[in-house]
Short mmCIF file of C-alpha atoms in Angstrom, two decimals:
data_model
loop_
_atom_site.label_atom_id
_atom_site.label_comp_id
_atom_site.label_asym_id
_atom_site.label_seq_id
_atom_site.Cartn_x
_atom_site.Cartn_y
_atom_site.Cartn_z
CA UNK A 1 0.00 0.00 0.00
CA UNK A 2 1.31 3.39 -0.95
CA UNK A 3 2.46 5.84 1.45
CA UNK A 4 1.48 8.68 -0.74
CA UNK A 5 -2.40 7.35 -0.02
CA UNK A 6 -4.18 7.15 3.64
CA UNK A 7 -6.96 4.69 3.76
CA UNK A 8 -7.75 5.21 7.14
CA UNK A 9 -8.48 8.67 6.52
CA UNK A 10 -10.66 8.18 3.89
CA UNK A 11 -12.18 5.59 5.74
CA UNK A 12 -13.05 7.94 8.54
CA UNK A 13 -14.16 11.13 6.32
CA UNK A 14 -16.90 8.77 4.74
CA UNK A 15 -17.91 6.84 7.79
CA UNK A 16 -17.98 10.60 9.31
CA UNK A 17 -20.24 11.88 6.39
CA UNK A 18 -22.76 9.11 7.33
CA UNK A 19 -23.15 9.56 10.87
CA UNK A 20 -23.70 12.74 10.40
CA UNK A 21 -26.06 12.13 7.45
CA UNK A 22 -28.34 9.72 9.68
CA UNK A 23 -28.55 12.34 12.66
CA UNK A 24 -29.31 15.47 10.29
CA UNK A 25 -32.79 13.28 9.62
CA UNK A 26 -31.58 11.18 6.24
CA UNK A 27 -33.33 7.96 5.98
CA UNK A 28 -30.95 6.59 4.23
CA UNK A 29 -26.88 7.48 2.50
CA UNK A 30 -23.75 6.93 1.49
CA UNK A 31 -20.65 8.76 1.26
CA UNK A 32 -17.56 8.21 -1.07
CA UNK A 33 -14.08 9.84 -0.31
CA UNK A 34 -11.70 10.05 -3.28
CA UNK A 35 -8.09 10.98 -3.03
CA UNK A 36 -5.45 10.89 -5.87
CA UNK A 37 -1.87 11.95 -6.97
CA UNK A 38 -0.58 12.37 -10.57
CA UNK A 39 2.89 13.38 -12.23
CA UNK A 40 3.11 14.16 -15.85
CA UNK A 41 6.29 15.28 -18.05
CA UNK A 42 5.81 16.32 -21.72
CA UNK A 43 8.56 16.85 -23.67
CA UNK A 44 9.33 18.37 -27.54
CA UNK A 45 12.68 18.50 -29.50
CA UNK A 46 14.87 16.82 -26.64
CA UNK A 47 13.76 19.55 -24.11
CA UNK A 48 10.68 19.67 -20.84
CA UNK A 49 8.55 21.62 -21.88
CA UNK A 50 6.23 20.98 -18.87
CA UNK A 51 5.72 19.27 -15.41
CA UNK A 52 2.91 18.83 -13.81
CA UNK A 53 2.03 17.63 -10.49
CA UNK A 54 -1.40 17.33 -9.22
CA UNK A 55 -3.21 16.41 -5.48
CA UNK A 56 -6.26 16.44 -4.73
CA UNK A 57 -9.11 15.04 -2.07
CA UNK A 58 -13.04 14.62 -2.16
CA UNK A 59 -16.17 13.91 -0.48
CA UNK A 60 -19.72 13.10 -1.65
CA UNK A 61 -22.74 12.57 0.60
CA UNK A 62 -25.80 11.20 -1.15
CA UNK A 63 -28.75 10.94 0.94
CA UNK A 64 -32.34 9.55 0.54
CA UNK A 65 -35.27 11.03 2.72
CA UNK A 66 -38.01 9.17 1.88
CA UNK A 67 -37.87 8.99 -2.32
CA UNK A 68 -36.45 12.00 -2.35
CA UNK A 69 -32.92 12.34 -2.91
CA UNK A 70 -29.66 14.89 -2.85
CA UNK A 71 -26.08 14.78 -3.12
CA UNK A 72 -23.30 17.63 -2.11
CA UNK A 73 -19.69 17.54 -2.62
CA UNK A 74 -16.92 19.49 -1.06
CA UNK A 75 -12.81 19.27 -1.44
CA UNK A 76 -12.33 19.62 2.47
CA UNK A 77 -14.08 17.94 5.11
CA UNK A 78 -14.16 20.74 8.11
CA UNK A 79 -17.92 20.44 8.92
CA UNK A 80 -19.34 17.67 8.09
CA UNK A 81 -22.55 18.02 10.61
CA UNK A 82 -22.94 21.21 8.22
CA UNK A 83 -22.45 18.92 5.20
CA UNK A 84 -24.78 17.15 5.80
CA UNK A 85 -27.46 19.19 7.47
CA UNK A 86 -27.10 21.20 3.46
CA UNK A 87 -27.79 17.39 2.05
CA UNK A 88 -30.75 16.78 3.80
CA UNK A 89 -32.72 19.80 3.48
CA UNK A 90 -31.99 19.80 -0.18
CA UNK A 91 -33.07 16.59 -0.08
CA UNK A 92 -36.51 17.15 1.54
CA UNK A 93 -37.69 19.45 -1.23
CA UNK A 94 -36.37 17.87 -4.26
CA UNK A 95 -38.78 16.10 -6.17
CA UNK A 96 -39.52 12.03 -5.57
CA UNK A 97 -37.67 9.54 -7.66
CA UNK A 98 -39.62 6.37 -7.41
CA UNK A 99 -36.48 4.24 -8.20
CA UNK A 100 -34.19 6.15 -5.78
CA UNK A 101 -32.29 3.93 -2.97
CA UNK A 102 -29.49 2.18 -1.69
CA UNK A 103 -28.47 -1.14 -2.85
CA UNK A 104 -30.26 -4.33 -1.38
CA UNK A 105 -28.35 -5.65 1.52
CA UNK A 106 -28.12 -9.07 -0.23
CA UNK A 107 -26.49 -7.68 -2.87
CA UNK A 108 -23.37 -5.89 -0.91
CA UNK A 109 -19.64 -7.20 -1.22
CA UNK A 110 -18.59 -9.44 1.58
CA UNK A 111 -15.57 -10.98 0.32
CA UNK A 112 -13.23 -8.53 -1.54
CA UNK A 113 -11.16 -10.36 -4.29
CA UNK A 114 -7.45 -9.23 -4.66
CA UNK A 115 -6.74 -8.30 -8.13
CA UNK A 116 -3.94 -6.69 -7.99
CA UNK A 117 -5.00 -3.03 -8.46
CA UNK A 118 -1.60 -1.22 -6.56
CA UNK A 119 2.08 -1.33 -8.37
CA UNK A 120 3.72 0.60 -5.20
CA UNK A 121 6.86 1.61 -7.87
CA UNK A 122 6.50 5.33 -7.13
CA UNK A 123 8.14 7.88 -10.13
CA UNK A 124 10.28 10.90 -10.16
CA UNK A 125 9.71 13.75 -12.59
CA UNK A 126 13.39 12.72 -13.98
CA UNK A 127 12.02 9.19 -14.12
CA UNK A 128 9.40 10.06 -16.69
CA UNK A 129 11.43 12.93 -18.84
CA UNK A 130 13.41 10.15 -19.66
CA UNK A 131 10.87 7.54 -20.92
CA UNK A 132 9.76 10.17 -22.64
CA UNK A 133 12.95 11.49 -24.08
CA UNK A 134 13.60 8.27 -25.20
CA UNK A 135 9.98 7.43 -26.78
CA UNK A 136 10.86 10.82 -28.56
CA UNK A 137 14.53 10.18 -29.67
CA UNK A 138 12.95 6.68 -30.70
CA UNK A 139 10.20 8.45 -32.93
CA UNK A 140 12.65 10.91 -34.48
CA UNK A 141 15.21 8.50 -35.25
CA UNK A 142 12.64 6.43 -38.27
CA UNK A 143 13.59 7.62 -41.54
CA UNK A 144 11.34 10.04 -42.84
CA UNK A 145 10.19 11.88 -39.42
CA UNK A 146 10.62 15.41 -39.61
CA UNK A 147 10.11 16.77 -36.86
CA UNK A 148 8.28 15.55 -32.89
CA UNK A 149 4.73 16.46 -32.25
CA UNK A 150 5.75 15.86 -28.66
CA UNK A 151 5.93 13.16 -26.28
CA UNK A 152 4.93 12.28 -22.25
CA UNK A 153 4.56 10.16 -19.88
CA UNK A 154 2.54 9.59 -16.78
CA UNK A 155 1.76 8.22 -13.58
CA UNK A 156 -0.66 8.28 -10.88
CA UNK A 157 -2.09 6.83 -7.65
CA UNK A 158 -5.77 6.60 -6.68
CA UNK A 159 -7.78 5.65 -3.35
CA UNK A 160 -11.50 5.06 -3.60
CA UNK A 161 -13.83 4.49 -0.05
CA UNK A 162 -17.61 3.76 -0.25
CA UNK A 163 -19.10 3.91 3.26
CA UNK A 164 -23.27 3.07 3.37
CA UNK A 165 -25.53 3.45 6.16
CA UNK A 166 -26.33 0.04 5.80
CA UNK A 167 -23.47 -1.38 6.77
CA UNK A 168 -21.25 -1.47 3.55
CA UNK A 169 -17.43 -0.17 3.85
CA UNK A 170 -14.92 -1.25 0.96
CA UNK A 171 -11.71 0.69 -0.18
CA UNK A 172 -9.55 0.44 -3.15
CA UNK A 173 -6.10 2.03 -4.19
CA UNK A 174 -4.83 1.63 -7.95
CA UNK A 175 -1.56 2.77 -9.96
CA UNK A 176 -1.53 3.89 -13.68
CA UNK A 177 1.51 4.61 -15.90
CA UNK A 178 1.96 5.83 -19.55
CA UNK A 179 4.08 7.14 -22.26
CA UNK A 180 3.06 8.52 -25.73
CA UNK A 181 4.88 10.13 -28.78
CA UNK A 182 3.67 11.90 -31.75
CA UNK A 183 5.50 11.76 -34.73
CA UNK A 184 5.06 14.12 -37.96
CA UNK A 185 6.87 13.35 -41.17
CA UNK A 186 7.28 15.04 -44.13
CA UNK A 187 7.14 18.70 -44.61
CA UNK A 188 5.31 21.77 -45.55
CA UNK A 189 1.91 21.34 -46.55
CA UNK A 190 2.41 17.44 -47.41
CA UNK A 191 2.98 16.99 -43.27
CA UNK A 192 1.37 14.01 -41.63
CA UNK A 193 1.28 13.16 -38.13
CA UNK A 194 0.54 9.74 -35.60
CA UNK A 195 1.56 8.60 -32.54
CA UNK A 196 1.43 5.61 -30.78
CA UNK A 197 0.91 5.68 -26.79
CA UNK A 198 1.01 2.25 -24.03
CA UNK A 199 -0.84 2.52 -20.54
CA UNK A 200 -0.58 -0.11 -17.88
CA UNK A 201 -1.43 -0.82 -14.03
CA UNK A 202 1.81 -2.20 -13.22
CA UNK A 203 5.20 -0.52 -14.53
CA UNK A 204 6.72 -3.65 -15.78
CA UNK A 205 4.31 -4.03 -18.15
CA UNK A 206 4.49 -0.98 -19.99
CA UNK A 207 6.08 -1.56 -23.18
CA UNK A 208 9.22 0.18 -23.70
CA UNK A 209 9.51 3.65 -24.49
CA UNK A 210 11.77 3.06 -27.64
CA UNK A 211 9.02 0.23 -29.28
CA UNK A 212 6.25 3.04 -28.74
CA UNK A 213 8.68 5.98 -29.90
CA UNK A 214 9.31 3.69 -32.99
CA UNK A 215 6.18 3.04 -34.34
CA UNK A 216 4.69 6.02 -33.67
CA UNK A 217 7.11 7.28 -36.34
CA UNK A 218 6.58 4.91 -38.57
CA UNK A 219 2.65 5.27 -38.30
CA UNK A 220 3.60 9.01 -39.32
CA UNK A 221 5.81 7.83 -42.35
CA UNK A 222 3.58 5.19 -43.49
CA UNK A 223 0.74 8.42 -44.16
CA UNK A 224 2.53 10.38 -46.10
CA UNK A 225 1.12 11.14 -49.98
CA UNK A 226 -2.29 10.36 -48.93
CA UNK A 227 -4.99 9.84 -51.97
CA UNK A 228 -8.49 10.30 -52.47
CA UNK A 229 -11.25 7.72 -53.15
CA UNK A 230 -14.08 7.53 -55.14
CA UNK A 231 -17.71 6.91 -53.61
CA UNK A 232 -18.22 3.14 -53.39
CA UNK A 233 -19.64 0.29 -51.45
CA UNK A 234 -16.70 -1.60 -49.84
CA UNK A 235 -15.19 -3.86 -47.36
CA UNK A 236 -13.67 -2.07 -44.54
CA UNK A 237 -11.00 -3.19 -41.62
CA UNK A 238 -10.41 -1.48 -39.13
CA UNK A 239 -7.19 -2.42 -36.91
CA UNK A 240 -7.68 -2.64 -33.37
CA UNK A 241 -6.74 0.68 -31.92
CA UNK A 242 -9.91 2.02 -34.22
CA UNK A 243 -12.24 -1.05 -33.79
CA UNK A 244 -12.58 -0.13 -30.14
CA UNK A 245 -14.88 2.90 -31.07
CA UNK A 246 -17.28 -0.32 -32.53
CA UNK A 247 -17.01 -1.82 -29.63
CA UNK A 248 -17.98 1.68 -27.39
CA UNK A 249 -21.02 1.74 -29.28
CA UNK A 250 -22.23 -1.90 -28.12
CA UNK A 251 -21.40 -0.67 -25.02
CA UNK A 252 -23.24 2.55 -24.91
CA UNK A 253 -26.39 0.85 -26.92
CA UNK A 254 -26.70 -1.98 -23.95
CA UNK A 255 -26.11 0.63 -21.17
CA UNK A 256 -29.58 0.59 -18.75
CA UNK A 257 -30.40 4.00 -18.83
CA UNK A 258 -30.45 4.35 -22.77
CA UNK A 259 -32.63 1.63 -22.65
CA UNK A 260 -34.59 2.81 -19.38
CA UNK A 261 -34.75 6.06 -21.63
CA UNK A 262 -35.62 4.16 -24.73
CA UNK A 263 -33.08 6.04 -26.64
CA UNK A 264 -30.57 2.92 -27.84
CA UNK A 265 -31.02 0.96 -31.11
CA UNK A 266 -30.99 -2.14 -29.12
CA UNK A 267 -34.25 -1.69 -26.41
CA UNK A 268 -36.19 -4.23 -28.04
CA UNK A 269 -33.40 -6.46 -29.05
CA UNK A 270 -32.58 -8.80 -25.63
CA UNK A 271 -32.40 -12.21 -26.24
CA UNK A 272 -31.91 -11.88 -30.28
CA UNK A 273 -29.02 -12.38 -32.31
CA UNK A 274 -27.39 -9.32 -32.52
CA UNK A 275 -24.04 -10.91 -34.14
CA UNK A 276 -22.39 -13.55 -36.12
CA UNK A 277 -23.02 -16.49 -34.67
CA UNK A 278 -19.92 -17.33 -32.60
CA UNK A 279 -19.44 -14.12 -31.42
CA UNK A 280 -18.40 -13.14 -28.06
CA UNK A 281 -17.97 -9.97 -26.11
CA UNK A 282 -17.21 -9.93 -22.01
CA UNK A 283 -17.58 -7.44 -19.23
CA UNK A 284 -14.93 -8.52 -16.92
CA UNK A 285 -15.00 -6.29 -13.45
CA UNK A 286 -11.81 -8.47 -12.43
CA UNK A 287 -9.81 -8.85 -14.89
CA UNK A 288 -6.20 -9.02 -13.78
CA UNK A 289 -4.14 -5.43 -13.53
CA UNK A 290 -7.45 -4.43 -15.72
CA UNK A 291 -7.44 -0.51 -16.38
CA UNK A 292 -11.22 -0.66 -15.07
CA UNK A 293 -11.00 -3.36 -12.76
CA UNK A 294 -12.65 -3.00 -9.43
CA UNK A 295 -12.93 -5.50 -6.40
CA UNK A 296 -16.92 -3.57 -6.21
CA UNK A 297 -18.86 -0.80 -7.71
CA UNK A 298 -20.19 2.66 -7.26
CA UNK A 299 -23.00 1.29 -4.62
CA UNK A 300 -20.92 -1.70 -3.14
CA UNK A 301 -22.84 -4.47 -5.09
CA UNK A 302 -21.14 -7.42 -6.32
CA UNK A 303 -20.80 -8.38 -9.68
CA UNK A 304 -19.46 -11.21 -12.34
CA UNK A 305 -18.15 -11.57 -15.42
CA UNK A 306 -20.96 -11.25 -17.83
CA UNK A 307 -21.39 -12.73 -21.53
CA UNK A 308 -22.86 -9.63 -22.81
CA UNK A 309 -23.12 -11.32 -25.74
CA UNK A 310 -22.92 -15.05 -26.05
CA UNK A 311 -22.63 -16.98 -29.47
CA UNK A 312 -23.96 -13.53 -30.97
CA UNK A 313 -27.04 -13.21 -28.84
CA UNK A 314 -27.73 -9.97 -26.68
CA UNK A 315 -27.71 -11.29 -23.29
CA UNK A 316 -27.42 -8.38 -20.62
CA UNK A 317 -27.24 -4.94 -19.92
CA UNK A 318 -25.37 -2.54 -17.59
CA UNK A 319 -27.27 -2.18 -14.71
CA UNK A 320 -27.30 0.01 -11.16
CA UNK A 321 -29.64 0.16 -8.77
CA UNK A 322 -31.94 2.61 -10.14
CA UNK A 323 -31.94 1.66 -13.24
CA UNK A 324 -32.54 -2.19 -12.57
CA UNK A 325 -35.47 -0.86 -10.58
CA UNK A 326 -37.26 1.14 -13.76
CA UNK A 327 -36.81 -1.76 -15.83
CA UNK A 328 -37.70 -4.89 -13.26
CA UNK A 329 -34.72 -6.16 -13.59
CA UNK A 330 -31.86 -7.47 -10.88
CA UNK A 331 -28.74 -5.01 -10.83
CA UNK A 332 -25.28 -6.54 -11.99
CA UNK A 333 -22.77 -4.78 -10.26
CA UNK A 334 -21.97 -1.95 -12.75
CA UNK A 335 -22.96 1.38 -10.92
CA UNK A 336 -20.48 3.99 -11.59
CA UNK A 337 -20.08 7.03 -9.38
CA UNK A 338 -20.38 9.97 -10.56
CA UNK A 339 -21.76 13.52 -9.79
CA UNK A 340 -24.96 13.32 -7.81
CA UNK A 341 -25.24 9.56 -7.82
CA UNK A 342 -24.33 6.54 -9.82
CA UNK A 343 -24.98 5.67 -13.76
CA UNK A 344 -24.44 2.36 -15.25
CA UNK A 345 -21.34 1.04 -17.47
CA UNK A 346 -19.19 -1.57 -18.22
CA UNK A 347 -15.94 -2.19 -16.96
CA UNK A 348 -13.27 -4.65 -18.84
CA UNK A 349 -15.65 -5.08 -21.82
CA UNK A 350 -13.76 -7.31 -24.92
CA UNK A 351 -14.46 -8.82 -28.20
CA UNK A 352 -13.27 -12.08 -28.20
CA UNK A 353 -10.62 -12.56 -30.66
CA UNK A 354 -11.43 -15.50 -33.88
CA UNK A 355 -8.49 -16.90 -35.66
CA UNK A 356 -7.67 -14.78 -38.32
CA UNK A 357 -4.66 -12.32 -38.41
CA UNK A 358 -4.92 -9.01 -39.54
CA UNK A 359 -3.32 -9.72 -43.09
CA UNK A 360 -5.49 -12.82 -43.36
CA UNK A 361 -8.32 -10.84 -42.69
CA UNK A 362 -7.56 -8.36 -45.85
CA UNK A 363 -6.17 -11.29 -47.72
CA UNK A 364 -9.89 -12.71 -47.22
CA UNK A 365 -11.81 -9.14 -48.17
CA UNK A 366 -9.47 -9.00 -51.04
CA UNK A 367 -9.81 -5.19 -51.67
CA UNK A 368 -11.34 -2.86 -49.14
CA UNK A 369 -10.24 0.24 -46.53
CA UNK A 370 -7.77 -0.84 -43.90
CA UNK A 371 -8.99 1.95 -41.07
CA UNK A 372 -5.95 3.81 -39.07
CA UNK A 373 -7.95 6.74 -37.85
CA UNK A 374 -11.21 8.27 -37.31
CA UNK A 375 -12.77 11.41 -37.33
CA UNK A 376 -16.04 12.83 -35.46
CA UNK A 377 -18.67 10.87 -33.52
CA UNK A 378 -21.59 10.79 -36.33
CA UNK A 379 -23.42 8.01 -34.50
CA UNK A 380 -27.28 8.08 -33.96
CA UNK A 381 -27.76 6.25 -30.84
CA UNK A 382 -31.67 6.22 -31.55
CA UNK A 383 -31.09 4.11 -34.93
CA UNK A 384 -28.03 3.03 -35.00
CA UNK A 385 -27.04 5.30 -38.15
CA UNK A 386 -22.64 5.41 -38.70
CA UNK A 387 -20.83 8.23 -40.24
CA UNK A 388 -17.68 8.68 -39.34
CA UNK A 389 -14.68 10.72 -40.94
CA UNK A 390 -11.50 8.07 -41.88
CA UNK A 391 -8.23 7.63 -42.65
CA UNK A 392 -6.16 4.43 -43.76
CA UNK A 393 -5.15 2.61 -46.68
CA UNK A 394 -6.68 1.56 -49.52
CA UNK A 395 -5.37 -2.43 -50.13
CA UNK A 396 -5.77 -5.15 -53.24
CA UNK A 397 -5.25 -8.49 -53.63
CA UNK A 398 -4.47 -8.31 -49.22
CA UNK A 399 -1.23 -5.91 -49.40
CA UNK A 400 -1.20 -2.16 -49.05
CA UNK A 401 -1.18 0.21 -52.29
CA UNK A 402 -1.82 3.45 -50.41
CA UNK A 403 -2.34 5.79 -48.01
CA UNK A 404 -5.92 7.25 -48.12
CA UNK A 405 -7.72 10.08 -46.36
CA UNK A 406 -10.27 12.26 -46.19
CA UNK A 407 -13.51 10.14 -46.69
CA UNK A 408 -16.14 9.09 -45.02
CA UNK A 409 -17.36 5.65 -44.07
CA UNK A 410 -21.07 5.23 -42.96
CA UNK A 411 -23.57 2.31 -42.73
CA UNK A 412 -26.25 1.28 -39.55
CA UNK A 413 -24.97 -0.03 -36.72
CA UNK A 414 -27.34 -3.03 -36.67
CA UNK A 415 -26.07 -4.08 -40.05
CA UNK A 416 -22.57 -3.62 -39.01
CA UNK A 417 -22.37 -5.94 -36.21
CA UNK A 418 -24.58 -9.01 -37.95
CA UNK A 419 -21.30 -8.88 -40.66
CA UNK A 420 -18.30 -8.16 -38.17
CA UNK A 421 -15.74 -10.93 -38.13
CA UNK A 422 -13.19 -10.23 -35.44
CA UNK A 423 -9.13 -10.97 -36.15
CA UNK A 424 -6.58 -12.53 -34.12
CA UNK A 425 -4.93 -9.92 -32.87
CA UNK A 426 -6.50 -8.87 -29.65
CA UNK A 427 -4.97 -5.86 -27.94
CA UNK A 428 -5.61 -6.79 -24.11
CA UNK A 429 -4.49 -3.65 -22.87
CA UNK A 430 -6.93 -1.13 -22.37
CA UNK A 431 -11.05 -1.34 -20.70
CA UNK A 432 -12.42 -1.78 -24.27
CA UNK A 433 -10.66 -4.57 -25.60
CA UNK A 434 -10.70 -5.55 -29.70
CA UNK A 435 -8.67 -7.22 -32.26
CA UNK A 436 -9.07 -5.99 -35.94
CA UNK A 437 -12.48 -6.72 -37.09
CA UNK A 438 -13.36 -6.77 -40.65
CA UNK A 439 -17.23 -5.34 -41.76
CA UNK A 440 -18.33 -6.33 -45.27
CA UNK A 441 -20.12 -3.78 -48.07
CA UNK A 442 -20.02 -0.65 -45.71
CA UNK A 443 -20.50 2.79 -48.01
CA UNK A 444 -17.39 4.74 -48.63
CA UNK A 445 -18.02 8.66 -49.43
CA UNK A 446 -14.86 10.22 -51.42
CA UNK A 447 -14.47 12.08 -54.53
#
């Protein structure tokens, strides 16, 4: 456990908010205390160029009088009698939520897993100027880089306490570090730019700062002379870093509250077949050293790993409390805190990998748009409608023949994800998880 982090005095802020909570008149609360520290270098053209350093502590009493609800917040915790005597009275004239309340008992953690959260490997600001000197040196040292866009790195610590005033107290610290580099080649008006960036739990598992530095610039290189393309119908790849943005929309289309809301393509959809058959995608809350890996969530529920979608069938949705309650259903452990209260989400959510690699995948389509980059968030949640802005290259025959920008790819969600095939070449690394998928006869906009 790090020194930089006190859990006993988070522990004793929340446990202080509710006390106070219950004898200011709440019926019911909870209180979550936050505290965090982060470094960051950046650096351009072998210099610093800045260092920050950031601290920082919080408090947030929710309470529930009656089916009425409020929350405050506050950086210091000097009164909280006061606090909480502000919570309450808001609370008593704020208008009644009907699905408003604490967990169910029966639901709370009991047994906290270890998973591994904390890498106690604390880091100077010389530390990370030289990862990130040397992701940069890396970057400008590929043949055809003009020039460094700028590179950093990163690390922070985290502590997390949920305190209930039904009994519930569960604490969590977790470590983050990570590099990136941006690399621009060419020059004048024929400039292109990329970068390439790693972020782990645990320090030994970053990648090194030279691998990221290098293909950062060769990402840059590779996108120089891009061409146009004509408007077509065509197959379309999208390597992994951009298939997670696929992936984000599953995961905001199955989220409770657009479908509490009735605003997500997918309301009526539970229990069809949404993909291929064969398809899998998993919401893992304890996923080893996961970047959203959490031993319980934002109202002290437990959860499990969840087949959102099994053999290509919709199976569940991301549920808290309230939002289990509007729609009948029995929560699943992802509340998120947030704000005044708690929203659903996932946590580890992945697309299971199938056994093609990335150039068997384009070897398969034959011709099509190998996607690098996108542009713009033209997605209709409502019906599922795609447009997005892309970049890439344009292949034949499975290899390469070009750079390509500027153009747009669009189709309908729905249609999209009954033709995705997923590659090989799963990048583990990050909350949404993908390999390379491959999406037949999407509409390309160019010339």
């Amino acid at each position: 456990m790090s020194e930089l982090i006190d859990q006993s005095e988070l522990q004793s802020r929340a446990a202080r908010l509710v006390e106070a909570a219950r004898k200011a008149g709440a019926d019911a609360c909870d209180a979550v205390a936050v505290t965090g520290v982060s470094l960051g270098v950046d650096v351009r053209e072998g210099k610093v160029e800045e260092t920050e350093r950031a601290e920082g502590d919080d408090v947030t009493l929710r309470v529930f009088v009656g089916k009425r609800t409020a929350a405050v917040s506050a950086n210091r915790l000097d009164d909280p009698a006061g606090l909480a005597e502000r919570a309450v009275a808001m609370a008593k004239v704020a208008p009644e939520d009907p699905y408003a309340g604490l967990a169910d008992p029966d639901l709370l953690v009991k047994d906290f897993p270890v998973l591994d959260l904390l890498d106690t490997k604390e880091m100077t600001a010389e530390d990370l100027s030289e990862i990130a000197l040397e992701a940069e040196a890396a970057g400008l040292a590929v043949a055809g880089v003009s020039k460094s866009g700028g590179a950093g790195a990163s690390w922070r610590l985290g502590g997390v306490v949920l305190a209930t005033s039904h009994g519930f107290q569960g604490s969590y610290i977790s470590s983050r570090y990570g590099m990136s580099m941006t690399a621009v080649a060419g020059d004048g008006t024929a400039m292109e730019r990329d970068y390439d960036f790693d972020s782990r739990t645990y320090f030994e598992d970053l990648e090194s700062p030279a691998e990221v530095g290098r293909r950062a610039g060769e990402r840059a290189v590779r996108r120089l002379n891009p061409q146009k393309l004509s408007t077509r119908t065509t197959n379309v790849i999208y390597e992994s870093r951009a298939a997670r943005s696929i992936l984000g929309h599953l995961a905001g289309a199955i989220n409770g509250a657009s479908i509490a809301r009735k605003t997500s393509f997918l309301k009526d959809r539970m229990g069809e077949q949404i993909f291929a058959s064969g398809i899998q995608v998993v919401d893992d809350p304890f996923k080893r050293r996961g970047a959203a890996t959490r031993p319980f969530d934002g109202e002290g529920t437990k959860a499990e790993v969840l087949d959102v979608i099994g053999d290509g069938v919709l199976q569940h949705w991301f549920l808290d409390g309230a939002t289990a309650r509007e729609l009948g259903l029995k929560p699943n452990g992802r509340a998120h805190r947030g704000g005044s209260g708690t929203s659903p989400g996932g946590t580890n959510i992945t697309l299971m990998p199938g056994d093609k690699s990335l150039e068997e995948l384009m070897a398969e389509a034959g011709e099509g748009l190998l996607v690098t980059d996108l542009i713009g968030h033209g997605v209709n949640g409502l019906t599922g409608d795609y447009s997005r802005g892309a970049a890439g290259f344009w292949f034949e025959k499975g290899e390469i023949v070009e750079p390509v920008s500027e153009i747009t790819i669009a189709g309908n969600l729905n249609d999209m994800f009954r033709r995705l095939v997923p590659g090989s070449d799963l990048d583990n690394r990050y909350s949404t998880a993908t390999p390379s998928i491959m999406i037949e006869g999407m509409a390309l906009a160019g010339n």
